[in-house]
Amino acid sequence: MNKSPRLESFMITDGLPMPWNNLQHSLEVGEDYAVGAKKVASFLINVEETIPLDELFDILLTSEPPREWFEFLIVCMLDTGFSDIEVAKNVLRLHCLRRLFMKIKAGIPVDQREEEIYRKGLSFAEVNNVSEFLGLTFFARKLVENIIRRDPIHESHRRLLIGLIRFEAQALKIRINRLSDSIDAYSMKEMGRMLPIIKRLDENLLETEHLADSIEQDIKLGRASMTLAGALKVASFEKWIEKMGDSGEVKPLKEALRLQHRKCAPTRSVVALLSLYRWVFEANEVRVSPAVWAERALELYDNGRFTIDLGHVIDRLRDHLQDAGAWIEGTVAAGSFSDRLYSQWIGTNGLSRPLDRKEESEERKQQLTVRQLVYRFVGNESVMYRLLDNPEIFGMPGIIEYIAKNSRSVTVLSKIASNNNLYAGPNNDGVPKALLTNPSSIPLTLLRIFFKPSFFSKVELHRLVDAHSSMRPEVIAAIREFVANESE
């Protein structure tokens, strides 16, 4: 029996066919992978009510989606963070504290913030020198092992562990700020060069702070899980995958999803291996879908390591692999995903890097847009604060609104609320509402300017409060007081 044609089949779009055109417009390359995964889940939940999954993915894959966007879609669908256990192992190496203490021990000048961390760290741990402080790392790892097993630990030991992690976070934040402050916010080339490094460190900081909070609140340290699987809220993700159909084009994507659901490889590792397989296929002059790269990448990933026999293409890939810190013997390449590997194997857009460096240079020119930089740096206070001075930022429709919605930096948000070129004009229509509904503690003295009729009528302010019950209570109270006074 033939299926009746759907209305979407007759609709002309400016990109992918409907309904994928809607997702193509909302899912922007450069966004946080987890944010993207939730957008994909919401799209699939809504569309699956009218279009079966197999038909839906057949529409996508037969339409030859743009490679970069399609690769980003795949990475979002595969998104998985680090497990708390892996984060704990990495954090308690205390890389940043070690670097700071070694500088001080060698007599290298440090700034006041670093000196303060050094003094407070020794005092907190009740040790007399750097060697004794660093010797605590072995003990701290043992404490984490006990916490993972849910064995009881003494409260003083818990406080010691939390303190060490928070000191490491402070030292890491200083390092991030120093790197961020050194960037020329008007140079897109320099921003692109530093982007992967700072983005990685920003992610490490969030993971470190989350670990300290979890231990402090006695939350069970969890293993990694796929963002998409959690957001879909299906009883069995494996059964959901089966509904995607069996067409040849969809098979590698289905297999990649299955493998990732079982292995939960960190997203950064997945993207790094996407680069590896992109290089392999390009070296062999074979054109395949990014879904095939993803399938092969997940097959290769083995608990943070990889080993691959590259055969006759080893010579073409040797420089790329060695630059990234991989080990090579004969035609076999192997390695683990250290921080160095991440920065070398991931492009400025957060996706795979091409084999041809000239091609990569051309890709960077196309990919390194202000919008993508904002998406990737939105959590970095120092970079965001200085980017707001760039006319390319406040001259771009919707970009300040995005920052006002997604930043949690009071410094950045206050700057937006204090400068009319950042909140006024047709390019920034949504900024006042985004600032009023942002949960961060933006001073009320800055927000009151948006209560004026030039921004919202009294009716609109009422609706805003009713529609956003999660707004800060003090903002709601201030709006209601203003409306009441205006009504008298």
Coordinates of C-alpha atoms in Angstrom, one line a residue, residues 93-466:
R93 CA 46.5 15.2 39.6
L94 CA 46.3 18.9 40.6
H95 CA 48.0 20.0 37.4
C96 CA 47.4 23.8 37.9
L97 CA 48.4 23.7 41.6
R98 CA 51.6 21.8 40.7
R99 CA 52.5 24.3 38.0
L100 CA 51.8 27.2 40.4
F101 CA 53.8 25.7 43.3
M102 CA 56.7 24.8 41.0
K103 CA 56.9 28.4 39.8
I104 CA 57.0 29.7 43.4
K105 CA 59.6 27.1 44.3
A106 CA 61.8 28.1 41.4
G107 CA 61.5 31.8 42.3
I108 CA 59.4 32.8 39.3
P109 CA 57.3 35.9 40.1
V110 CA 53.6 35.3 40.6
D111 CA 50.7 37.7 40.9
Q112 CA 48.8 38.4 44.1
R113 CA 46.0 35.9 43.4
E114 CA 48.5 33.1 42.9
E115 CA 50.4 34.0 46.0
E116 CA 47.1 33.9 48.0
I117 CA 46.2 30.5 46.7
Y118 CA 49.7 29.3 47.7
R119 CA 49.5 30.6 51.2
K120 CA 45.9 29.5 51.8
G121 CA 46.6 26.1 50.3
L122 CA 49.5 25.3 52.7
S123 CA 47.6 26.7 55.7
F124 CA 44.4 24.8 54.8
A125 CA 46.1 21.5 54.4
E126 CA 48.2 22.1 57.6
V127 CA 51.5 21.3 55.8
N128 CA 54.8 23.2 55.8
N129 CA 56.0 23.0 52.3
V130 CA 55.1 22.2 48.7
S131 CA 56.3 18.6 48.8
E132 CA 54.0 17.8 51.7
F133 CA 51.1 19.5 50.0
L134 CA 51.5 17.6 46.8
G135 CA 52.0 14.4 48.7
L136 CA 48.3 14.8 49.7
T137 CA 47.2 14.0 46.2
F138 CA 47.8 10.2 46.7
F139 CA 45.7 10.4 49.9
A140 CA 43.0 12.4 48.1
R141 CA 42.7 9.8 45.3
K142 CA 42.2 7.1 48.0
L143 CA 39.4 9.2 49.5
V144 CA 37.7 9.5 46.1
E145 CA 37.9 5.7 45.7
N146 CA 36.1 5.4 49.1
I147 CA 33.4 7.9 48.0
I148 CA 32.9 6.1 44.7
R149 CA 32.4 2.8 46.7
R150 CA 30.1 4.8 49.1
D151 CA 32.3 3.9 52.0
P152 CA 32.1 6.3 54.9
I153 CA 34.9 8.8 55.3
H154 CA 35.6 11.2 58.2
E155 CA 34.1 14.7 57.8
S156 CA 37.6 16.3 58.1
H157 CA 38.8 14.1 55.2
R158 CA 35.8 15.2 53.1
R159 CA 36.6 18.9 53.8
L160 CA 40.3 18.3 52.9
L161 CA 39.2 16.7 49.6
I162 CA 36.8 19.4 48.7
G163 CA 39.4 22.1 49.6
L164 CA 42.0 20.5 47.3
I165 CA 39.6 20.4 44.4
R166 CA 38.4 24.0 45.0
F167 CA 42.0 25.3 45.2
E168 CA 42.7 23.5 41.9
A169 CA 39.7 25.2 40.4
Q170 CA 40.9 28.6 41.5
A171 CA 44.4 28.0 40.0
L172 CA 42.7 26.8 36.8
K173 CA 40.5 29.9 36.6
I174 CA 43.6 32.1 36.9
R175 CA 45.2 30.3 34.0
I176 CA 42.0 30.6 31.9
N177 CA 41.7 34.4 32.7
R178 CA 45.4 35.0 31.8
L179 CA 45.0 33.2 28.5
S180 CA 41.7 35.0 27.8
D181 CA 43.1 38.4 28.7
S182 CA 46.0 37.9 26.2
I183 CA 43.6 37.5 23.2
D184 CA 42.9 40.4 20.9
A185 CA 39.1 40.4 20.8
Y186 CA 39.2 42.2 17.4
S187 CA 41.3 39.5 15.7
M188 CA 39.1 36.6 14.5
K189 CA 42.2 34.7 13.5
E190 CA 43.7 34.8 17.0
M191 CA 40.4 34.1 18.6
G192 CA 40.1 31.0 16.4
R193 CA 43.6 29.8 17.3
M194 CA 43.0 30.1 21.0
L195 CA 39.4 28.9 21.0
P196 CA 39.9 25.1 21.3
I197 CA 42.4 25.6 24.1
I198 CA 40.3 28.0 26.2
K199 CA 37.1 26.1 25.5
R200 CA 38.7 22.9 26.8
L201 CA 39.9 24.6 29.9
D202 CA 36.5 26.2 30.5
E203 CA 35.0 22.7 30.3
N204 CA 37.6 21.4 32.7
L205 CA 36.7 24.2 35.2
L206 CA 33.0 23.4 35.1
E207 CA 33.7 19.7 35.6
T208 CA 36.0 20.5 38.6
E209 CA 33.5 22.8 40.3
H210 CA 30.7 20.2 39.7
L211 CA 32.9 17.5 41.3
A212 CA 33.5 19.6 44.4
D213 CA 29.8 20.5 44.7
S214 CA 28.8 16.8 44.4
I215 CA 31.2 15.7 47.1
E216 CA 30.2 18.5 49.4
Q217 CA 26.5 17.6 49.0
D218 CA 27.2 13.9 49.3
I219 CA 25.7 13.2 45.8
K220 CA 26.7 9.8 44.4
L221 CA 29.4 10.2 41.8
G222 CA 27.9 9.1 38.5
R223 CA 29.0 7.6 35.4
A224 CA 28.7 9.3 32.0
S225 CA 25.4 9.1 30.1
M226 CA 24.3 10.3 26.6
T227 CA 22.5 13.6 26.6
L228 CA 20.2 12.6 23.8
A229 CA 19.1 9.3 25.5
G230 CA 18.3 11.2 28.7
A231 CA 16.4 14.0 26.9
L232 CA 14.3 11.6 24.9
K233 CA 13.0 10.0 28.0
V234 CA 12.3 6.7 26.3
A235 CA 12.1 3.4 28.2
S236 CA 14.7 1.7 26.0
F237 CA 17.1 3.8 23.9
E238 CA 18.2 0.7 22.0
K239 CA 14.6 0.0 20.9
W240 CA 14.3 3.7 20.0
I241 CA 17.3 3.4 17.7
E242 CA 15.7 0.4 15.9
K243 CA 12.8 2.6 14.9
M244 CA 15.2 4.7 12.7
G245 CA 14.9 2.1 10.0
D246 CA 17.4 -0.1 8.0
S247 CA 18.2 2.0 4.9
G248 CA 21.8 1.9 3.9
E249 CA 22.4 5.5 4.7
V250 CA 21.1 5.3 8.3
K251 CA 22.9 2.1 9.3
P252 CA 26.3 3.7 10.3
L253 CA 24.5 6.4 12.3
K254 CA 22.4 3.8 14.1
E255 CA 25.6 1.7 14.9
A256 CA 27.4 4.8 16.2
L257 CA 24.5 5.6 18.5
R258 CA 24.4 2.0 19.8
L259 CA 28.2 2.0 20.4
Q260 CA 28.1 5.3 22.2
H261 CA 25.2 4.2 24.4
R262 CA 27.4 1.3 25.5
K263 CA 30.8 3.0 25.7
C264 CA 29.8 6.6 26.7
A265 CA 33.0 8.0 25.2
P266 CA 33.6 11.7 26.1
T267 CA 32.4 13.9 23.2
R268 CA 35.9 15.4 22.8
S269 CA 37.3 12.0 22.3
V270 CA 34.6 11.2 19.7
V271 CA 35.4 14.4 17.7
A272 CA 39.1 13.6 17.9
L273 CA 38.6 10.2 16.4
L274 CA 36.2 11.7 13.8
S275 CA 39.3 13.7 12.7
L276 CA 41.4 10.6 12.5
Y277 CA 38.9 8.8 10.3
R278 CA 38.3 11.8 8.2
W279 CA 42.1 11.9 7.5
V280 CA 42.1 8.2 6.7
F281 CA 39.3 8.4 4.1
E282 CA 40.7 11.7 2.6
A283 CA 44.2 10.1 2.4
N284 CA 42.6 7.2 0.5
E285 CA 40.6 9.7 -1.6
V286 CA 37.4 8.1 -0.6
R287 CA 34.3 10.3 0.1
V288 CA 32.0 8.9 2.8
S289 CA 29.4 10.4 5.1
P290 CA 30.4 11.8 8.6
A291 CA 28.1 9.0 9.9
V292 CA 30.7 6.5 8.7
W293 CA 33.5 8.4 10.5
A294 CA 31.4 8.3 13.7
E295 CA 30.7 4.6 13.4
R296 CA 34.4 3.8 12.9
A297 CA 35.4 6.3 15.7
L298 CA 33.2 4.6 18.3
E299 CA 34.5 1.1 17.2
L300 CA 38.0 2.3 17.7
Y301 CA 37.5 4.0 21.1
D302 CA 38.6 1.8 24.0
N303 CA 38.4 3.4 27.5
G304 CA 40.2 6.5 26.5
R305 CA 42.7 4.9 24.2
F306 CA 43.0 3.9 20.6
T307 CA 45.2 1.7 18.4
I308 CA 44.9 1.6 14.6
D309 CA 47.0 0.1 11.8
L310 CA 47.0 2.8 9.1
G311 CA 48.8 0.7 6.5
H312 CA 50.0 2.6 3.4
V313 CA 48.6 6.0 4.4
I314 CA 50.8 6.2 7.5
D315 CA 53.3 8.5 5.8
R316 CA 50.6 11.0 4.8
L317 CA 49.2 11.1 8.4
R318 CA 52.5 10.9 10.3
D319 CA 53.0 14.6 10.8
H320 CA 49.3 15.1 11.9
L321 CA 49.6 12.2 14.4
Q322 CA 52.9 13.3 15.8
D323 CA 51.8 16.9 16.2
A324 CA 48.9 15.5 18.3
G325 CA 51.2 13.4 20.5
A326 CA 50.2 10.0 19.2
W327 CA 52.7 7.1 19.4
I328 CA 53.7 5.5 16.1
E329 CA 55.5 2.2 15.4
G330 CA 55.7 1.0 11.8
T331 CA 52.2 1.5 10.4
V332 CA 50.5 1.4 13.8
A333 CA 49.4 4.6 15.6
A334 CA 48.2 4.6 19.2
G335 CA 47.5 7.1 21.9
S336 CA 45.3 8.3 24.7
F337 CA 43.3 11.5 24.8
S338 CA 45.4 13.9 26.8
D339 CA 44.7 17.6 26.8
R340 CA 47.3 18.1 24.1
L341 CA 45.5 15.7 21.8
Y342 CA 42.2 17.5 22.2
S343 CA 43.6 20.8 21.1
Q344 CA 45.4 19.3 18.1
W345 CA 42.6 17.1 16.9
I346 CA 39.6 19.4 17.1
G347 CA 38.8 22.2 14.8
T348 CA 37.9 25.8 15.8
N349 CA 34.2 24.9 15.0
G350 CA 34.4 22.0 17.5
L351 CA 34.3 19.4 14.8
S352 CA 36.8 17.4 12.8
R353 CA 39.8 18.8 11.1
P354 CA 40.5 18.2 7.4
L355 CA 43.7 16.4 6.3
D356 CA 44.8 19.2 3.9
R357 CA 46.0 22.1 6.1
K358 CA 45.4 24.5 3.2
E359 CA 41.8 23.3 3.1
E360 CA 41.6 23.7 6.8
S361 CA 42.8 27.3 6.5
E362 CA 40.0 27.9 4.0
E363 CA 37.5 26.2 6.3
R364 CA 38.6 28.4 9.2
K365 CA 38.0 31.5 7.1
Q366 CA 34.5 30.3 6.5
Q367 CA 33.8 28.8 9.8
L368 CA 35.3 31.4 12.1
T369 CA 32.3 33.6 12.4
V370 CA 31.5 36.0 15.3
R371 CA 28.4 34.0 16.0
Q372 CA 30.3 30.8 16.4
L373 CA 32.9 32.4 18.7
V374 CA 30.1 33.7 20.9
Y375 CA 28.5 30.3 21.1
R376 CA 31.8 28.7 22.1
F377 CA 32.9 31.4 24.5
V378 CA 29.6 32.4 26.1
G379 CA 30.7 30.9 29.5
N380 CA 34.0 32.7 29.5
E381 CA 33.6 36.0 31.3
S382 CA 36.8 37.6 30.3
V383 CA 36.5 37.0 26.6
M384 CA 32.7 37.8 26.5
Y385 CA 33.3 41.1 28.3
R386 CA 35.9 42.3 25.7
L387 CA 33.9 40.9 22.8
L388 CA 31.1 43.2 23.7
D389 CA 33.2 46.1 22.6
N390 CA 33.5 44.7 19.0
P391 CA 31.1 46.4 16.6
E392 CA 30.6 43.1 14.8
I393 CA 28.9 41.8 18.0
F394 CA 26.3 44.4 18.6
G395 CA 25.7 44.9 14.9
M396 CA 24.6 41.3 14.5
P397 CA 20.9 40.5 14.9
G398 CA 20.1 38.3 17.9
I399 CA 23.7 37.8 19.1
I400 CA 23.5 40.0 22.2
E401 CA 20.1 38.4 23.0
Y402 CA 21.8 35.0 22.9
I403 CA 24.5 36.3 25.4
A404 CA 21.9 37.9 27.6
K405 CA 20.0 34.6 27.8
N406 CA 22.9 32.2 28.2
S407 CA 25.6 34.0 30.1
R408 CA 25.6 33.7 33.9
S409 CA 28.3 36.3 34.4
V410 CA 26.9 39.3 36.3
T411 CA 29.8 41.4 35.0
V412 CA 29.0 40.6 31.4
L413 CA 25.2 41.0 31.9
S414 CA 25.6 44.3 33.7
K415 CA 27.7 45.6 30.9
I416 CA 24.9 44.7 28.4
A417 CA 22.3 46.4 30.7
S418 CA 24.5 49.5 31.0
N419 CA 25.1 50.2 27.3
N420 CA 22.3 51.2 25.0
N421 CA 24.1 50.0 21.9
L422 CA 23.9 46.5 23.4
Y423 CA 20.3 46.5 24.4
A424 CA 18.6 49.0 22.0
G425 CA 17.8 49.0 18.3
P426 CA 16.2 46.4 16.0
N427 CA 19.1 44.0 16.2
N428 CA 18.6 43.7 20.0
D429 CA 14.8 43.6 20.3
G430 CA 14.9 40.5 22.6
V431 CA 17.7 41.8 24.9
P432 CA 15.6 43.5 27.6
K433 CA 13.3 40.5 28.1
A434 CA 16.4 38.2 28.2
L435 CA 18.0 40.3 30.9
L436 CA 14.8 40.5 33.0
T437 CA 14.3 36.7 32.9
N438 CA 18.0 35.8 33.4
P439 CA 18.5 34.1 36.8
S440 CA 21.8 35.8 37.5
S441 CA 21.9 38.6 40.1
I442 CA 21.9 41.6 37.8
P443 CA 21.5 44.7 39.9
L444 CA 17.9 45.9 40.0
T445 CA 19.1 49.5 39.5
L446 CA 20.2 48.4 36.0
L447 CA 17.1 46.4 35.2
R448 CA 14.6 49.2 36.1
I449 CA 15.3 51.1 32.9
F450 CA 13.5 48.3 31.0
F451 CA 10.2 48.9 32.9
K452 CA 9.7 52.0 30.7
P453 CA 6.9 52.1 28.0
S454 CA 9.6 52.3 25.4
F455 CA 10.5 48.7 26.1
F456 CA 7.3 47.2 27.6
S457 CA 3.7 48.4 28.2
K458 CA 2.1 47.6 31.5
V459 CA 0.2 44.8 29.9
E460 CA 3.4 43.3 28.5
L461 CA 5.1 43.5 31.9
H462 CA 2.1 41.7 33.5
R463 CA 2.3 39.0 30.8
L464 CA 6.1 38.7 31.3
V465 CA 5.7 38.1 35.0
D466 CA 2.9 35.6 34.4

